[in-house]
Amino acid sequence: MSATAEIDPAEAKEELAAIAAKSGALVSGVAAADAFGEAPEGRRPGDILPHARSVFVIGGAQPRAGDWESPNYQHMEVTTTADRMQTLALKMARTIEDRYGYYAVCIPPGVDYGQQPFMSIAMAADAAGCGSRSLAGPVLHPDYGFMYYGAVITTMPLPADKPLDTPACPAPECVAMYKDEKTTPCMKTCPIDDGGCLGGCIEKGRFVDRRYDAARCTTRVQNYWVPAFQKVLHETLQEKDKEKQKMMLYSGIFSRTLWSMTYANVSQAQCAECMRVCPVGYEHRNKK
Ligand code: SF4
Ligand code: SF4
């Protein structure tokens, strides 16, 4: 198709969805660029790409069931599945530009100034109906549960989807558990009032008054990759004892951190105990 040919937006959306599915996405959807009013100024689609009309979202590349089962969580620090969605997002951006002739930019997975994402991919996934925010934090897909997302901002007008009518969280099992115990699997695993990070209530089948100790959670999930590199390097530079300094540089954690940055390349939360116990998508994590 020539980039200047007339394009039916609905057909183009279907075609993009088919390309995404064929390339490994489990879900895809579109958020309207003006659906990001809640995002801070500077973190909206038009701030990254002037005249943005749509955000095309893809999701998939979940960790394997075996990854969740492994007692050696360190193996996940040097592996990644998340970057598959980023690679696919780059492919979708190229397709939009080459095939349809519109500008397209991937939302980068890293952080901008203030350690903030350039734009919230979670907000995009939620707005595109590819999943919904959960009490534990990550966007969950009603069938697959936890997965990774990528998103492409484009000037192409695509028919927008809408957020899910019924959010994936809380799952019916969690609603029942909350009725009996005033907690859910994720809150019980990481209770904010007992050394953990998560709290909240369930009312009329929806979670409300969510509480999240981001600072505490960060210390548990960011012990590898760029934040760990910064921490270890800082400590190492302070160390006066040359032998000890050498041990720190050649330590397992520092080596693994370098592996995770150079090989795994995309942040994967390494605690994720709240996700391990989440019933959403459990059937995909349950093998023989
Ligand atoms: S990732 Fe870990 S520390 Fe953070 S909320 Fe989940 S269980 Fe708690
Ligand atoms: S366990 Fe999962 S579905 Fe249940 S409340 Fe927590 S995040 Fe939501």
CSV table of C-alpha atoms and ligand atoms in Angstrom, one decimal:
chain,number,residue,atom,x,y,z
A,1,MET,CA,0.0,0.0,0.0
A,2,SER,CA,1.3,3.4,-0.8
A,3,ALA,CA,1.7,5.7,2.2
A,4,THR,CA,-0.6,8.2,0.6
A,5,ALA,CA,-3.4,5.8,-0.3
A,6,GLU,CA,-6.8,6.3,1.4
A,7,ILE,CA,-6.9,4.3,4.5
A,8,ASP,CA,-10.0,3.1,6.3
A,9,PRO,CA,-9.1,3.5,10.0
A,10,ALA,CA,-11.0,0.5,11.2
A,11,GLU,CA,-9.4,-1.7,8.6
A,12,ALA,CA,-6.0,-0.3,9.5
A,13,LYS,CA,-6.6,-1.1,13.1
A,14,GLU,CA,-7.6,-4.7,12.3
A,15,GLU,CA,-4.5,-5.0,10.1
A,16,LEU,CA,-2.2,-3.7,12.9
A,17,ALA,CA,-3.9,-6.0,15.4
A,18,ALA,CA,-3.3,-9.0,13.1
A,19,ILE,CA,0.4,-8.1,12.6
A,20,ALA,CA,0.8,-7.7,16.4
A,21,ALA,CA,-0.9,-11.0,17.1
A,22,LYS,CA,1.2,-12.8,14.4
A,23,SER,CA,4.3,-11.3,16.0
A,24,GLY,CA,3.6,-12.5,19.5
A,25,ALA,CA,1.2,-10.1,21.2
A,26,LEU,CA,-1.5,-11.7,23.2
A,27,VAL,CA,-3.6,-8.6,23.2
A,28,SER,CA,-3.7,-5.2,21.4
A,29,GLY,CA,-5.9,-2.2,21.5
A,30,VAL,CA,-6.1,1.6,20.9
A,31,ALA,CA,-6.3,4.4,23.4
A,32,ALA,CA,-7.3,7.9,22.1
A,33,ALA,CA,-4.5,10.4,22.6
A,34,ASP,CA,-6.9,12.7,24.5
A,35,ALA,CA,-7.6,9.9,27.1
A,36,PHE,CA,-4.6,10.9,29.1
A,37,GLY,CA,-6.0,13.9,31.0
A,38,GLU,CA,-5.1,12.4,34.3
A,39,ALA,CA,-1.4,12.1,33.3
A,40,PRO,CA,0.9,14.9,34.5
A,41,GLU,CA,1.6,17.6,32.1
A,42,GLY,CA,4.6,16.6,30.0
A,43,ARG,CA,3.7,13.0,30.2
A,44,ARG,CA,0.9,12.9,27.7
A,45,PRO,CA,1.0,11.5,24.1
A,46,GLY,CA,1.1,15.0,22.5
A,47,ASP,CA,4.1,15.9,24.7
A,48,ILE,CA,6.1,13.2,23.0
A,49,LEU,CA,4.7,13.4,19.5
A,50,PRO,CA,3.0,16.6,18.4
A,51,HIS,CA,-0.5,16.1,16.9
A,52,ALA,CA,-0.7,12.6,18.4
A,53,ARG,CA,-4.1,11.1,17.7
A,54,SER,CA,-3.9,7.5,19.0
A,55,VAL,CA,-1.8,5.1,21.2
A,56,PHE,CA,-1.6,1.6,19.9
A,57,VAL,CA,-1.0,-0.8,22.8
A,58,ILE,CA,0.3,-4.4,22.7
A,59,GLY,CA,0.6,-6.9,25.6
A,60,GLY,CA,2.1,-10.3,26.1
A,61,ALA,CA,5.5,-11.9,26.7
A,62,GLN,CA,4.6,-13.1,30.2
A,63,PRO,CA,7.2,-14.8,32.3
A,64,ARG,CA,6.9,-18.6,31.8
A,65,ALA,CA,5.0,-20.7,34.3
A,66,GLY,CA,8.4,-22.2,35.2
A,67,ASP,CA,9.8,-18.8,36.0
A,68,TRP,CA,7.1,-18.3,38.6
A,69,GLU,CA,7.8,-21.8,40.0
A,70,SER,CA,11.6,-21.4,40.3
A,71,PRO,CA,13.0,-20.9,43.8
A,72,ASN,CA,16.0,-19.2,42.3
A,73,TYR,CA,14.5,-15.8,41.6
A,74,GLN,CA,18.0,-14.5,40.5
A,75,HIS,CA,17.5,-16.3,37.2
A,76,MET,CA,14.9,-13.7,36.3
A,77,GLU,CA,17.3,-10.9,36.9
A,78,VAL,CA,19.4,-11.9,33.9
A,79,THR,CA,16.7,-13.0,31.7
A,80,THR,CA,13.9,-10.9,30.1
A,81,THR,CA,10.7,-11.4,28.3
A,82,ALA,CA,9.6,-7.8,28.7
A,83,ASP,CA,11.9,-6.5,25.9
A,84,ARG,CA,9.9,-8.7,23.4
A,85,MET,CA,7.0,-6.2,23.7
A,86,GLN,CA,9.4,-3.3,23.2
A,87,THR,CA,10.8,-4.9,20.1
A,88,LEU,CA,7.4,-5.5,18.8
A,89,ALA,CA,6.3,-1.9,19.6
A,90,LEU,CA,9.3,-0.7,17.4
A,91,LYS,CA,8.1,-3.0,14.6
A,92,MET,CA,4.5,-1.6,14.9
A,93,ALA,CA,5.9,2.0,14.8
A,94,ARG,CA,7.8,1.2,11.7
A,95,THR,CA,4.7,-0.5,10.1
A,96,ILE,CA,2.6,2.6,10.9
A,97,GLU,CA,5.1,4.9,9.3
A,98,ASP,CA,6.0,2.8,6.2
A,99,ARG,CA,2.6,1.4,5.5
A,100,TYR,CA,0.3,4.2,6.4
A,101,GLY,CA,2.5,7.3,6.3
A,102,TYR,CA,1.9,8.6,9.8
A,103,TYR,CA,4.4,9.5,12.5
A,104,ALA,CA,4.8,6.9,15.2
A,105,VAL,CA,7.0,6.8,18.4
A,106,CYS,CA,7.4,4.0,20.9
A,107,ILE,CA,7.0,4.9,24.5
A,108,PRO,CA,10.4,4.1,25.9
A,109,PRO,CA,10.5,1.6,28.8
A,110,GLY,CA,13.0,3.6,30.8
A,111,VAL,CA,12.7,6.7,33.0
A,112,ASP,CA,12.9,10.4,32.2
A,113,TYR,CA,13.9,13.1,34.6
A,114,GLY,CA,12.6,12.7,38.2
A,115,GLN,CA,12.8,8.9,37.7
A,116,GLN,CA,9.4,9.1,36.0
A,117,PRO,CA,8.4,7.2,32.9
A,118,PHE,CA,8.2,9.3,29.7
A,119,MET,CA,4.5,8.3,29.6
A,120,SER,CA,2.6,5.7,31.6
A,121,ILE,CA,2.3,2.5,29.5
A,122,ALA,CA,0.0,1.2,32.3
A,123,MET,CA,-2.4,4.1,31.7
A,124,ALA,CA,-2.3,3.4,28.0
A,125,ALA,CA,-3.0,-0.3,28.5
A,126,ASP,CA,-5.9,0.5,30.8
A,127,ALA,CA,-7.4,3.1,28.5
A,128,ALA,CA,-7.1,0.7,25.5
A,129,GLY,CA,-9.0,-2.0,27.4
A,130,CYS,CA,-5.9,-4.3,27.3
A,131,GLY,CA,-6.2,-4.9,31.0
A,132,SER,CA,-7.0,-2.9,34.1
A,133,ARG,CA,-5.0,-1.5,37.1
A,134,SER,CA,-4.9,-3.8,40.1
A,135,LEU,CA,-4.8,-3.4,43.8
A,136,ALA,CA,-1.2,-4.8,43.7
A,137,GLY,CA,-0.2,-2.2,41.1
A,138,PRO,CA,0.4,-3.9,37.7
A,139,VAL,CA,-2.2,-3.9,34.9
A,140,LEU,CA,-3.8,-7.3,34.8
A,141,HIS,CA,-5.5,-8.9,31.8
A,142,PRO,CA,-8.7,-10.7,32.8
A,143,ASP,CA,-7.6,-13.9,31.2
A,144,TYR,CA,-3.8,-13.9,31.2
A,145,GLY,CA,-3.2,-11.9,34.3
A,146,PHE,CA,0.2,-10.2,34.6
A,147,MET,CA,1.9,-9.4,31.3
A,148,TYR,CA,4.2,-6.9,29.8
A,149,TYR,CA,3.0,-4.0,27.6
A,150,GLY,CA,4.4,-1.8,24.9
A,151,ALA,CA,2.8,1.2,23.3
A,152,VAL,CA,3.2,3.4,20.2
A,153,ILE,CA,2.0,7.0,19.9
A,154,THR,CA,0.9,7.9,16.5
A,155,THR,CA,-0.6,10.8,14.5
A,156,MET,CA,-2.7,8.1,12.8
A,157,PRO,CA,-6.4,8.3,13.7
A,158,LEU,CA,-7.5,4.9,14.8
A,159,PRO,CA,-10.8,3.9,16.4
A,160,ALA,CA,-10.3,4.0,20.1
A,161,ASP,CA,-11.2,1.2,22.5
A,162,LYS,CA,-12.4,1.8,26.0
A,163,PRO,CA,-11.4,0.6,29.4
A,164,LEU,CA,-12.8,-2.8,30.5
A,165,ASP,CA,-16.4,-2.7,31.8
A,166,THR,CA,-15.4,-5.3,34.4
A,167,PRO,CA,-11.9,-4.8,35.8
A,168,ALA,CA,-9.7,-7.9,36.2
A,169,CYS,CA,-9.0,-7.0,39.8
A,170,PRO,CA,-10.4,-7.8,42.2
A,171,ALA,CA,-11.0,-11.4,41.1
A,172,PRO,CA,-14.1,-13.2,42.4
A,173,GLU,CA,-11.9,-15.3,44.7
A,174,CYS,CA,-10.5,-12.1,46.2
A,175,VAL,CA,-13.9,-10.6,46.7
A,176,ALA,CA,-14.9,-13.8,48.6
A,177,MET,CA,-11.7,-13.8,50.6
A,178,TYR,CA,-12.1,-10.1,51.5
A,179,LYS,CA,-15.6,-10.9,52.8
A,180,ASP,CA,-14.3,-13.5,55.2
A,181,GLU,CA,-10.9,-12.2,56.1
A,182,LYS,CA,-10.8,-8.5,55.2
A,183,THR,CA,-7.8,-9.1,53.0
A,184,THR,CA,-6.9,-10.5,49.6
A,185,PRO,CA,-4.0,-12.7,48.5
A,186,CYS,CA,-1.8,-9.8,47.5
A,187,MET,CA,-2.5,-7.8,50.6
A,188,LYS,CA,-2.0,-10.8,52.8
A,189,THR,CA,1.4,-11.5,51.2
A,190,CYS,CA,2.6,-7.9,51.6
A,191,PRO,CA,0.4,-6.2,54.3
A,192,ILE,CA,1.1,-2.5,54.5
A,193,ASP,CA,0.4,-2.4,58.3
A,194,ASP,CA,2.8,-5.3,58.9
A,195,GLY,CA,6.0,-4.5,57.1
A,196,GLY,CA,4.6,-4.8,53.6
A,197,CYS,CA,3.4,-2.4,50.9
A,198,LEU,CA,-0.2,-3.1,50.0
A,199,GLY,CA,-3.5,-2.1,51.6
A,200,GLY,CA,-7.1,-1.3,50.6
A,201,CYS,CA,-10.7,-2.3,50.8
A,202,ILE,CA,-13.2,-3.9,48.5
A,203,GLU,CA,-16.6,-2.3,48.2
A,204,LYS,CA,-19.3,-3.4,45.8
A,205,GLY,CA,-16.8,-5.7,44.0
A,206,ARG,CA,-14.3,-2.9,43.3
A,207,PHE,CA,-11.1,-2.0,45.3
A,208,VAL,CA,-11.1,1.3,47.0
A,209,ASP,CA,-8.8,3.3,49.3
A,210,ARG,CA,-5.7,1.6,47.8
A,211,ARG,CA,-2.6,2.1,49.9
A,212,TYR,CA,0.8,1.5,48.5
A,213,ASP,CA,4.2,2.0,50.1
A,214,ALA,CA,6.2,2.8,46.9
A,215,ALA,CA,9.4,3.5,48.8
A,216,ARG,CA,9.4,0.2,50.6
A,217,CYS,CA,8.4,-1.8,47.5
A,218,THR,CA,11.2,-0.2,45.5
A,219,THR,CA,13.8,-1.4,48.0
A,220,ARG,CA,12.5,-5.0,47.4
A,221,VAL,CA,12.2,-4.9,43.6
A,222,GLN,CA,15.1,-2.8,42.5
A,223,ASN,CA,18.0,-4.8,43.8
A,224,TYR,CA,19.4,-5.4,40.4
A,225,TRP,CA,19.6,-3.6,37.1
A,226,VAL,CA,20.3,0.2,36.9
A,227,PRO,CA,19.2,1.1,40.5
A,228,ALA,CA,21.5,-1.7,41.9
A,229,PHE,CA,24.3,-0.6,39.7
A,230,GLN,CA,24.0,2.9,41.0
A,231,LYS,CA,23.8,1.7,44.6
A,232,VAL,CA,26.7,-0.7,44.4
A,233,LEU,CA,28.9,1.8,42.5
A,234,HIS,CA,28.1,4.5,45.1
A,235,GLU,CA,29.0,2.2,48.0
A,236,THR,CA,32.1,1.0,46.2
A,237,LEU,CA,33.4,4.5,45.5
A,238,GLN,CA,33.0,5.3,49.2
A,239,GLU,CA,35.0,2.2,50.3
A,240,LYS,CA,38.5,3.1,51.5
A,241,ASP,CA,39.7,-0.5,51.9
A,242,LYS,CA,41.1,-1.5,48.5
A,243,GLU,CA,40.6,-5.3,49.1
A,244,LYS,CA,37.0,-4.8,50.2
A,245,GLN,CA,36.4,-2.5,47.3
A,246,LYS,CA,37.7,-5.2,44.9
A,247,MET,CA,35.4,-7.8,46.5
A,248,MET,CA,32.5,-5.4,46.1
A,249,LEU,CA,33.2,-4.9,42.4
A,250,TYR,CA,33.6,-8.6,41.7
A,251,SER,CA,30.7,-9.7,43.9
A,252,GLY,CA,27.9,-11.8,42.7
A,253,ILE,CA,25.3,-9.0,43.0
A,254,PHE,CA,27.5,-6.6,41.0
A,255,SER,CA,28.2,-9.2,38.3
A,256,ARG,CA,24.5,-10.1,38.1
A,257,THR,CA,23.6,-6.4,38.0
A,258,LEU,CA,25.9,-5.9,35.0
A,259,TRP,CA,24.4,-9.0,33.3
A,260,SER,CA,20.9,-7.8,33.9
A,261,MET,CA,21.7,-4.4,32.4
A,262,THR,CA,23.6,-5.7,29.4
A,263,TYR,CA,21.6,-8.8,28.7
A,264,ALA,CA,18.2,-8.5,30.2
A,265,ASN,CA,18.1,-4.8,29.5
A,266,VAL,CA,14.5,-4.1,30.7
A,267,SER,CA,13.4,-3.8,34.3
A,268,GLN,CA,11.6,-6.8,35.6
A,269,ALA,CA,10.2,-6.6,39.1
A,270,GLN,CA,12.0,-9.2,41.1
A,271,CYS,CA,9.9,-9.4,44.2
A,272,ALA,CA,6.5,-9.9,42.6
A,273,GLU,CA,5.3,-12.0,45.5
A,274,CYS,CA,1.9,-10.1,45.2
A,275,MET,CA,1.6,-11.4,41.6
A,276,ARG,CA,2.7,-14.9,42.4
A,277,VAL,CA,-0.4,-15.3,44.6
A,278,CYS,CA,-2.8,-13.4,42.4
A,279,PRO,CA,-5.6,-15.7,41.1
A,280,VAL,CA,-6.0,-13.7,37.8
A,281,GLY,CA,-4.3,-15.7,35.0
A,282,TYR,CA,-3.4,-18.5,37.4
A,283,GLU,CA,-4.4,-21.2,34.9
A,284,HIS,CA,-1.5,-19.9,32.7
A,285,ARG,CA,1.0,-20.3,35.5
A,286,ASN,CA,-0.2,-23.8,36.5
A,287,LYS,CA,1.6,-26.6,34.7
A,288,LYS,CA,2.5,-30.2,35.5
B,1,SF4,S1,6.4,-6.3,44.5
B,1,SF4,FE1,6.9,-7.3,46.4
B,1,SF4,S2,7.3,-5.6,47.8
B,1,SF4,FE2,6.2,-4.7,46.0
B,1,SF4,S3,4.0,-4.8,46.5
B,1,SF4,FE3,4.5,-6.7,45.5
B,1,SF4,S4,5.0,-8.2,47.1
B,1,SF4,FE4,5.1,-6.1,48.0
B,2,SF4,S1,-4.7,-10.8,44.4
B,2,SF4,FE1,-4.7,-10.0,42.3
B,2,SF4,S2,-6.9,-9.8,41.8
B,2,SF4,FE2,-6.8,-10.1,44.0
B,2,SF4,S3,-6.9,-8.1,44.8
B,2,SF4,FE3,-4.7,-8.6,44.6
B,2,SF4,S4,-4.1,-7.9,42.6
B,2,SF4,FE4,-6.3,-7.9,42.7
